[in-house]
PDB file of C-alpha atoms and ligand atoms in Angstrom:
ATOM      1  CA  MET G 146     -18.161  -7.220  -8.377  1.00 89.00           C
ATOM      2  CA  ARG G 147     -17.704  -9.716 -10.452  1.00 87.00           C
ATOM      3  CA  ASN G 148     -14.468 -11.482 -11.657  1.00 83.00           C
ATOM      4  CA  ASP G 149     -15.957 -11.826 -14.940  1.00 85.00           C
ATOM      5  CA  SER G 150     -16.632  -7.789 -15.799  1.00 89.00           C
ATOM      6  CA  LYS G 151     -15.167  -5.767 -18.666  1.00 92.00           C
ATOM      7  CA  MET G 152     -11.915  -4.747 -16.207  1.00 92.00           C
ATOM      8  CA  TYR G 153     -10.737  -8.037 -15.584  1.00 95.00           C
ATOM      9  CA  GLN G 154      -9.711  -8.277 -19.391  1.00 95.00           C
ATOM     10  CA  ASP G 155      -6.567  -6.263 -19.678  1.00 96.00           C
ATOM     11  CA  LEU G 156      -5.365  -8.131 -16.792  1.00 97.00           C
ATOM     12  CA  ASP G 157      -2.618 -11.351 -17.792  1.00 96.00           C
ATOM     13  CA  ARG G 158      -3.800 -13.213 -14.497  1.00 96.00           C
ATOM     14  CA  ILE G 159      -5.091 -13.144 -10.780  1.00 97.00           C
ATOM     15  CA  LEU G 160      -2.591 -12.669  -8.548  1.00 98.00           C
ATOM     16  CA  VAL G 161      -3.805 -12.567  -5.030  1.00 98.00           C
ATOM     17  CA  THR G 162      -7.815 -13.120  -4.897  1.00 98.00           C
ATOM     18  CA  ARG G 163     -10.251 -10.994  -2.650  1.00 98.00           C
ATOM     19  CA  GLU G 164     -10.780 -13.852   0.002  1.00 98.00           C
ATOM     20  CA  GLU G 165      -7.073 -14.269   0.510  1.00 98.00           C
ATOM     21  CA  ILE G 166      -6.629 -10.603   0.289  1.00 98.00           C
ATOM     22  CA  ALA G 167      -9.889 -10.668   3.053  1.00 98.00           C
ATOM     23  CA  ARG G 168      -7.793 -13.731   5.232  1.00 98.00           C
ATOM     24  CA  LYS G 169      -4.259 -11.712   5.352  1.00 98.00           C
ATOM     25  CA  VAL G 170      -5.866  -8.279   6.642  1.00 98.00           C
ATOM     26  CA  GLN G 171      -7.476  -9.615   9.363  1.00 98.00           C
ATOM     27  CA  GLU G 172      -5.228 -11.184  10.089  1.00 98.00           C
ATOM     28  CA  LEU G 173      -2.541  -8.963  10.313  1.00 98.00           C
ATOM     29  CA  GLY G 174      -5.241  -6.871  11.621  1.00 98.00           C
ATOM     30  CA  GLU G 175      -5.267  -9.259  14.831  1.00 98.00           C
ATOM     31  CA  LYS G 176      -1.459  -8.936  15.303  1.00 98.00           C
ATOM     32  CA  ILE G 177      -1.272  -5.293  14.956  1.00 98.00           C
ATOM     33  CA  THR G 178      -4.277  -5.016  17.842  1.00 98.00           C
ATOM     34  CA  ARG G 179      -1.735  -7.290  19.853  1.00 98.00           C
ATOM     35  CA  ASP G 180       1.243  -5.932  19.131  1.00 98.00           C
ATOM     36  CA  TYR G 181      -0.361  -2.246  20.234  1.00 98.00           C
ATOM     37  CA  GLU G 182      -1.585  -3.838  23.007  1.00 98.00           C
ATOM     38  CA  GLY G 183      -2.915  -0.954  25.415  1.00 98.00           C
ATOM     39  CA  ARG G 184      -1.805   2.371  23.077  1.00 98.00           C
ATOM     40  CA  SER G 185      -2.932   3.955  20.459  1.00 98.00           C
ATOM     41  CA  PRO G 186      -1.410   4.018  17.096  1.00 98.00           C
ATOM     42  CA  VAL G 187      -2.237   6.405  14.195  1.00 98.00           C
ATOM     43  CA  LEU G 188      -2.413   5.305  10.981  1.00 98.00           C
ATOM     44  CA  ILE G 189      -1.367   6.864   8.117  1.00 98.00           C
ATOM     45  CA  CYS G 190      -2.662   6.242   4.739  1.00 98.00           C
ATOM     46  CA  ILE G 191      -0.266   6.869   2.402  1.00 97.00           C
ATOM     47  CA  LEU G 192      -3.406   7.941  -0.922  1.00 96.00           C
ATOM     48  CA  LYS G 193      -4.664   7.145  -3.276  1.00 95.00           C
ATOM     49  CA  GLY G 194      -2.905   3.367  -3.863  1.00 96.00           C
ATOM     50  CA  ALA G 195      -3.494   1.842   0.226  1.00 98.00           C
ATOM     51  CA  CYS G 196      -6.648   4.067   0.501  1.00 98.00           C
ATOM     52  CA  VAL G 197      -9.206   0.188  -0.236  1.00 98.00           C
ATOM     53  CA  PHE G 198      -6.320  -1.929   2.290  1.00 98.00           C
ATOM     54  CA  PHE G 199      -6.678   1.019   4.543  1.00 98.00           C
ATOM     55  CA  THR G 200     -10.174   0.856   5.104  1.00 98.00           C
ATOM     56  CA  ASP G 201     -10.120  -2.878   5.240  1.00 98.00           C
ATOM     57  CA  LEU G 202      -7.283  -2.472   7.731  1.00 98.00           C
ATOM     58  CA  VAL G 203      -8.167  -0.414  10.243  1.00 98.00           C
ATOM     59  CA  ARG G 204     -11.638  -2.425  10.936  1.00 98.00           C
ATOM     60  CA  ALA G 205      -9.808  -5.091  11.773  1.00 98.00           C
ATOM     61  CA  ILE G 206      -8.047  -3.344  14.896  1.00 98.00           C
ATOM     62  CA  ASP G 207      -9.467  -3.566  18.141  1.00 98.00           C
ATOM     63  CA  LEU G 208      -7.526  -0.164  19.030  1.00 98.00           C
ATOM     64  CA  PRO G 209      -8.576   3.545  19.424  1.00 98.00           C
ATOM     65  CA  LEU G 210      -6.366   3.837  17.027  1.00 98.00           C
ATOM     66  CA  THR G 211      -6.978   7.610  14.804  1.00 98.00           C
ATOM     67  CA  MET G 212      -6.322   7.675  11.471  1.00 98.00           C
ATOM     68  CA  ASP G 213      -4.467  10.650   9.233  1.00 98.00           C
ATOM     69  CA  PHE G 214      -3.698  10.693   5.346  1.00 98.00           C
ATOM     70  CA  MET G 215      -1.179  11.861   2.732  1.00 97.00           C
ATOM     71  CA  ALA G 216      -0.735  11.389  -0.648  1.00 95.00           C
ATOM     72  CA  ILE G 217       2.559  11.607  -1.850  1.00 89.00           C
ATOM     73  CA  SER G 218       3.392  10.872  -5.904  1.00 82.00           C
ATOM     74  CA  SER G 219       6.399   8.534  -6.976  1.00 69.00           C
ATOM     75  CA  TYR G 220       4.625   7.280 -10.476  1.00 53.00           C
ATOM     76  CA  GLY G 221       2.685   9.545 -12.647  1.00 49.00           C
ATOM     77  CA  SER G 222       1.212   7.309 -15.342  1.00 49.00           C
ATOM     78  CA  ALA G 223       3.992   5.222 -15.855  1.00 54.00           C
ATOM     79  CA  THR G 224       4.978   1.741 -14.619  1.00 56.00           C
ATOM     80  CA  LYS G 225       8.628   2.373 -13.612  1.00 59.00           C
ATOM     81  CA  THR G 226       9.908   4.612 -10.674  1.00 59.00           C
ATOM     82  CA  THR G 227      11.496   7.923 -11.074  1.00 58.00           C
ATOM     83  CA  GLY G 228      12.876   7.850  -7.282  1.00 59.00           C
ATOM     84  CA  VAL G 229      11.194  11.262  -7.886  1.00 64.00           C
ATOM     85  CA  VAL G 230       8.828  11.619  -4.188  1.00 78.00           C
ATOM     86  CA  ARG G 231       6.509  14.730  -3.561  1.00 84.00           C
ATOM     87  CA  VAL G 232       4.303  15.760  -0.785  1.00 89.00           C
ATOM     88  CA  LEU G 233       0.714  16.981  -2.676  1.00 93.00           C
ATOM     89  CA  LYS G 234      -1.033  16.394   0.481  1.00 96.00           C
ATOM     90  CA  ASP G 235       0.387  16.414   4.117  1.00 97.00           C
ATOM     91  CA  LEU G 236      -0.935  15.163   7.734  1.00 98.00           C
ATOM     92  CA  ASP G 237      -3.629  17.338   9.062  1.00 98.00           C
ATOM     93  CA  GLN G 238      -2.275  16.347  12.597  1.00 97.00           C
ATOM     94  CA  PRO G 239       1.715  16.357  14.079  1.00 97.00           C
ATOM     95  CA  ILE G 240       2.760  13.407  14.982  1.00 98.00           C
ATOM     96  CA  LEU G 241       4.995  14.486  18.183  1.00 98.00           C
ATOM     97  CA  GLY G 242       5.098  11.748  20.514  1.00 97.00           C
ATOM     98  CA  GLN G 243       2.759   9.328  18.767  1.00 97.00           C
ATOM     99  CA  ASP G 244       3.098   5.679  17.408  1.00 98.00           C
ATOM    100  CA  VAL G 245       2.615   6.040  13.984  1.00 98.00           C
ATOM    101  CA  ILE G 246       1.438   2.861  11.256  1.00 98.00           C
ATOM    102  CA  VAL G 247       2.678   3.676   7.725  1.00 98.00           C
ATOM    103  CA  VAL G 248      -0.223   2.015   5.886  1.00 98.00           C
ATOM    104  CA  GLU G 249       1.599   1.470   2.095  1.00 98.00           C
ATOM    105  CA  ASP G 250       0.165  -0.156  -0.612  1.00 97.00           C
ATOM    106  CA  ILE G 251       3.682  -1.896  -2.340  1.00 97.00           C
ATOM    107  CA  VAL G 252       7.176  -1.582  -1.291  1.00 95.00           C
ATOM    108  CA  ASP G 253       8.976  -1.292  -4.503  1.00 92.00           C
ATOM    109  CA  THR G 254      12.814  -0.449  -4.598  1.00 90.00           C
ATOM    110  CA  GLY G 255      11.605   1.544  -1.528  1.00 92.00           C
ATOM    111  CA  VAL G 256      12.889   4.685  -2.317  1.00 88.00           C
ATOM    112  CA  THR G 257       9.127   5.943  -1.480  1.00 88.00           C
ATOM    113  CA  LEU G 258       8.750   4.993   2.221  1.00 92.00           C
ATOM    114  CA  ASN G 259      12.461   5.637   2.934  1.00 91.00           C
ATOM    115  CA  TYR G 260      11.577   9.085   2.161  1.00 88.00           C
ATOM    116  CA  LEU G 261       8.545   9.073   3.997  1.00 91.00           C
ATOM    117  CA  ARG G 262      10.431   7.068   6.735  1.00 92.00           C
ATOM    118  CA  GLN G 263      12.714   9.724   7.490  1.00 89.00           C
ATOM    119  CA  ILE G 264      10.404  12.886   7.336  1.00 90.00           C
ATOM    120  CA  LEU G 265       7.921  11.227   9.979  1.00 94.00           C
ATOM    121  CA  ILE G 266      10.569  10.571  12.525  1.00 94.00           C
ATOM    122  CA  GLN G 267      12.040  14.109  11.852  1.00 94.00           C
ATOM    123  CA  ARG G 268       8.334  15.174  13.195  1.00 96.00           C
ATOM    124  CA  GLY G 269       9.106  13.215  16.106  1.00 96.00           C
ATOM    125  CA  ALA G 270       7.063   9.950  16.068  1.00 96.00           C
ATOM    126  CA  SER G 271       7.655   8.018  19.003  1.00 95.00           C
ATOM    127  CA  SER G 272       7.992   5.104  17.063  1.00 97.00           C
ATOM    128  CA  LEU G 273       7.518   4.339  13.194  1.00 97.00           C
ATOM    129  CA  LYS G 274       6.162   0.856  11.680  1.00 98.00           C
ATOM    130  CA  ILE G 275       5.680   0.312   8.286  1.00 98.00           C
ATOM    131  CA  ALA G 276       2.435  -2.211   7.232  1.00 98.00           C
ATOM    132  CA  ALA G 277       2.760  -3.127   3.471  1.00 98.00           C
ATOM    133  CA  LEU G 278      -0.552  -4.949   1.641  1.00 98.00           C
ATOM    134  CA  LEU G 279       2.318  -6.038  -0.766  1.00 98.00           C
ATOM    135  CA  ASP G 280       6.491  -6.499  -1.554  1.00 97.00           C
ATOM    136  CA  LYS G 281       8.105  -6.522  -4.133  1.00 95.00           C
ATOM    137  CA  PRO G 282      11.272  -7.793  -2.999  1.00 93.00           C
ATOM    138  CA  ALA G 283      12.913  -8.749  -5.673  1.00 92.00           C
ATOM    139  CA  ARG G 284      13.072  -4.663  -7.046  1.00 88.00           C
ATOM    140  CA  ARG G 285      14.645  -3.161  -3.519  1.00 91.00           C
ATOM    141  CA  LYS G 286      17.262  -0.707  -3.948  1.00 91.00           C
ATOM    142  CA  ILE G 287      17.249   0.653   0.044  1.00 90.00           C
ATOM    143  CA  LYS G 288      18.137  -2.689   1.142  1.00 89.00           C
ATOM    144  CA  ASP G 289      18.102  -1.445   5.210  1.00 90.00           C
ATOM    145  CA  LEU G 290      14.204  -0.501   4.271  1.00 92.00           C
ATOM    146  CA  LYS G 291      12.526  -2.451   7.038  1.00 92.00           C
ATOM    147  CA  VAL G 292       9.338  -3.369   6.237  1.00 95.00           C
ATOM    148  CA  ASP G 293       7.337  -4.177  10.054  1.00 98.00           C
ATOM    149  CA  TYR G 294       3.848  -5.792   8.699  1.00 98.00           C
ATOM    150  CA  VAL G 295       3.604  -7.239   4.608  1.00 98.00           C
ATOM    151  CA  CYS G 296       0.649  -8.952   3.625  1.00 98.00           C
ATOM    152  CA  PHE G 297       1.884 -10.198   0.364  1.00 98.00           C
ATOM    153  CA  ASP G 298       5.575 -10.948  -1.093  1.00 97.00           C
ATOM    154  CA  ILE G 299       5.035 -10.981  -4.668  1.00 97.00           C
ATOM    155  CA  PRO G 300       6.860 -11.229  -8.156  1.00 95.00           C
ATOM    156  CA  ASP G 301       8.437  -8.805  -9.957  1.00 94.00           C
ATOM    157  CA  ALA G 302       4.854  -7.521 -12.385  1.00 95.00           C
ATOM    158  CA  PHE G 303       2.971  -4.026 -12.600  1.00 96.00           C
ATOM    159  CA  VAL G 304       0.009  -5.421 -10.771  1.00 97.00           C
ATOM    160  CA  VAL G 305      -3.469  -3.147 -10.590  1.00 98.00           C
ATOM    161  CA  GLY G 306      -6.654  -3.629  -8.306  1.00 98.00           C
ATOM    162  CA  TYR G 307      -7.158  -3.240  -4.842  1.00 98.00           C
ATOM    163  CA  GLY G 308      -6.556   0.736  -4.761  1.00 98.00           C
ATOM    164  CA  LEU G 309      -3.595  -0.006  -7.444  1.00 98.00           C
ATOM    165  CA  ASP G 310      -4.322   1.511 -10.292  1.00 96.00           C
ATOM    166  CA  TYR G 311      -2.619   2.089 -13.875  1.00 96.00           C
ATOM    167  CA  ASP G 312      -3.315   5.427 -14.627  1.00 94.00           C
ATOM    168  CA  GLN G 313      -5.668   6.606 -11.951  1.00 95.00           C
ATOM    169  CA  ARG G 314      -8.080   2.970 -13.024  1.00 96.00           C
ATOM    170  CA  TYR G 315      -8.702   0.129 -12.298  1.00 97.00           C
ATOM    171  CA  ARG G 316      -8.209   0.267  -8.220  1.00 98.00           C
ATOM    172  CA  ASN G 317     -11.716  -0.361  -8.165  1.00 97.00           C
ATOM    173  CA  LEU G 318     -10.684  -4.198  -8.687  1.00 97.00           C
ATOM    174  CA  PRO G 319     -11.906  -6.237  -5.324  1.00 97.00           C
ATOM    175  CA  ASP G 320      -8.768  -8.503  -6.417  1.00 98.00           C
ATOM    176  CA  ILE G 321      -4.687  -8.123  -7.569  1.00 98.00           C
ATOM    177  CA  GLY G 322      -3.941  -8.470 -11.238  1.00 98.00           C
ATOM    178  CA  VAL G 323      -0.864  -8.289 -13.354  1.00 98.00           C
ATOM    179  CA  LEU G 324      -1.778  -5.993 -15.525  1.00 97.00           C
ATOM    180  CA  SER G 325      -1.476  -6.928 -19.921  1.00 96.00           C
ATOM    181  CA  PRO G 326       1.464  -5.307 -21.351  1.00 93.00           C
ATOM    182  CA  ALA G 327      -0.200  -4.863 -23.491  1.00 93.00           C
ATOM    183  CA  ILE G 328      -1.958  -2.246 -21.911  1.00 93.00           C
ATOM    184  CA  TYR G 329       0.703   0.329 -21.016  1.00 88.00           C
ATOM    185  CA  GLU G 330       2.830  -0.809 -24.164  1.00 88.00           C
ATOM    186  CA  LYS G 331      -0.053   0.882 -26.623  1.00 69.00           C
ATOM    187  CA  PRO G 332       1.306   3.474 -28.155  1.00 66.00           C
TER     188      PRO G 332
HETATM  189  P1  5GP K 297       8.521   2.688  -4.749  1.00 75.03           P
HETATM  190  O1  5GP K 297       9.058   4.193  -4.122  1.00 75.03           O
HETATM  191  O2  5GP K 297       9.046   1.274  -3.834  1.00 75.03           O
HETATM  192  O3  5GP K 297       9.287   1.541  -6.093  1.00 75.03           O
HETATM  193  O4  5GP K 297       7.592   2.559  -5.180  1.00 75.03           O
HETATM  194  C1  5GP K 297       6.222   2.418  -4.451  1.00 75.03           C
HETATM  195  C2  5GP K 297       5.361   3.338  -5.008  1.00 75.03           C
HETATM  196  O5  5GP K 297       5.337   2.621  -6.313  1.00 75.03           O
HETATM  197  C3  5GP K 297       4.307   2.833  -4.720  1.00 75.03           C
HETATM  198  O6  5GP K 297       3.342   3.193  -3.786  1.00 75.03           O
HETATM  199  C4  5GP K 297       2.905   2.070  -6.153  1.00 75.03           C
HETATM  200  O7  5GP K 297       2.552   4.096  -5.732  1.00 75.03           O
HETATM  201  C5  5GP K 297       4.046   2.488  -7.011  1.00 75.03           C
HETATM  202  N1  5GP K 297       3.859   0.821  -7.305  1.00 75.03           N
HETATM  203  C6  5GP K 297       5.131   0.004  -7.716  1.00 75.03           C
HETATM  204  N2  5GP K 297       4.835  -0.913  -7.692  1.00 75.03           N
HETATM  205  C7  5GP K 297       3.340  -1.087  -8.976  1.00 75.03           C
HETATM  206  C8  5GP K 297       2.676  -1.508  -8.941  1.00 75.03           C
HETATM  207  O8  5GP K 297       2.905  -3.077  -9.613  1.00 75.03           O
HETATM  208  N3  5GP K 297       2.056  -1.596  -9.622  1.00 75.03           N
HETATM  209  C9  5GP K 297       1.250  -0.426  -9.693  1.00 75.03           C
HETATM  210  N4  5GP K 297      -0.269   0.062  -9.594  1.00 75.03           N
HETATM  211  N5  5GP K 297       1.516   0.567  -8.935  1.00 75.03           N
HETATM  212  C10 5GP K 297       2.941   0.194  -8.214  1.00 75.03           C
END
């Protein structure tokens, strides 16, 4: 998609370009390949926001990995977290004794990942790491949440694109941009 497409008019600015994303995701894939040498981790995609990042990341990892998918809700269509996390779709396979890498779109307050980490550890994963495309460290509420792999730290702004949505839209933008507040402040 060209970045003069109509959807881009709803952005205040582009924060991370598709080229920057591609470079970082490749680097992260290579790092995970080194860190997990000789192992077969299961990568868990947190739907829907992480789906674009996930499909690029798994192709940058040269390991006999497996994939699973989980859908949770934390936001609805608002732009602020509610702190309420619900599992909408659970994993298909048990993770007992597995090396798990949770792949998430963005860590904001940390409430969602903290909850997920707890339930996945209870299920007996032998190790658990978190890979996030974006991190908003300024907004963290769960101070001791360890995010093992992060592609980009970003400022406190509501972003869309590369899987991230506002009201289910903009996920297919190839770049990541700050959504113009006029879009979500409409009456
Ligand atoms: P947390 O529980 O860390 O506060 O929120 C994590 C979830 O909130 C993310 O998985 C994502 O769905 C949503 N979220 C947080 N910040 C943003 C943002 O800037 N843009 C979008 N589209 N979603 C966000």
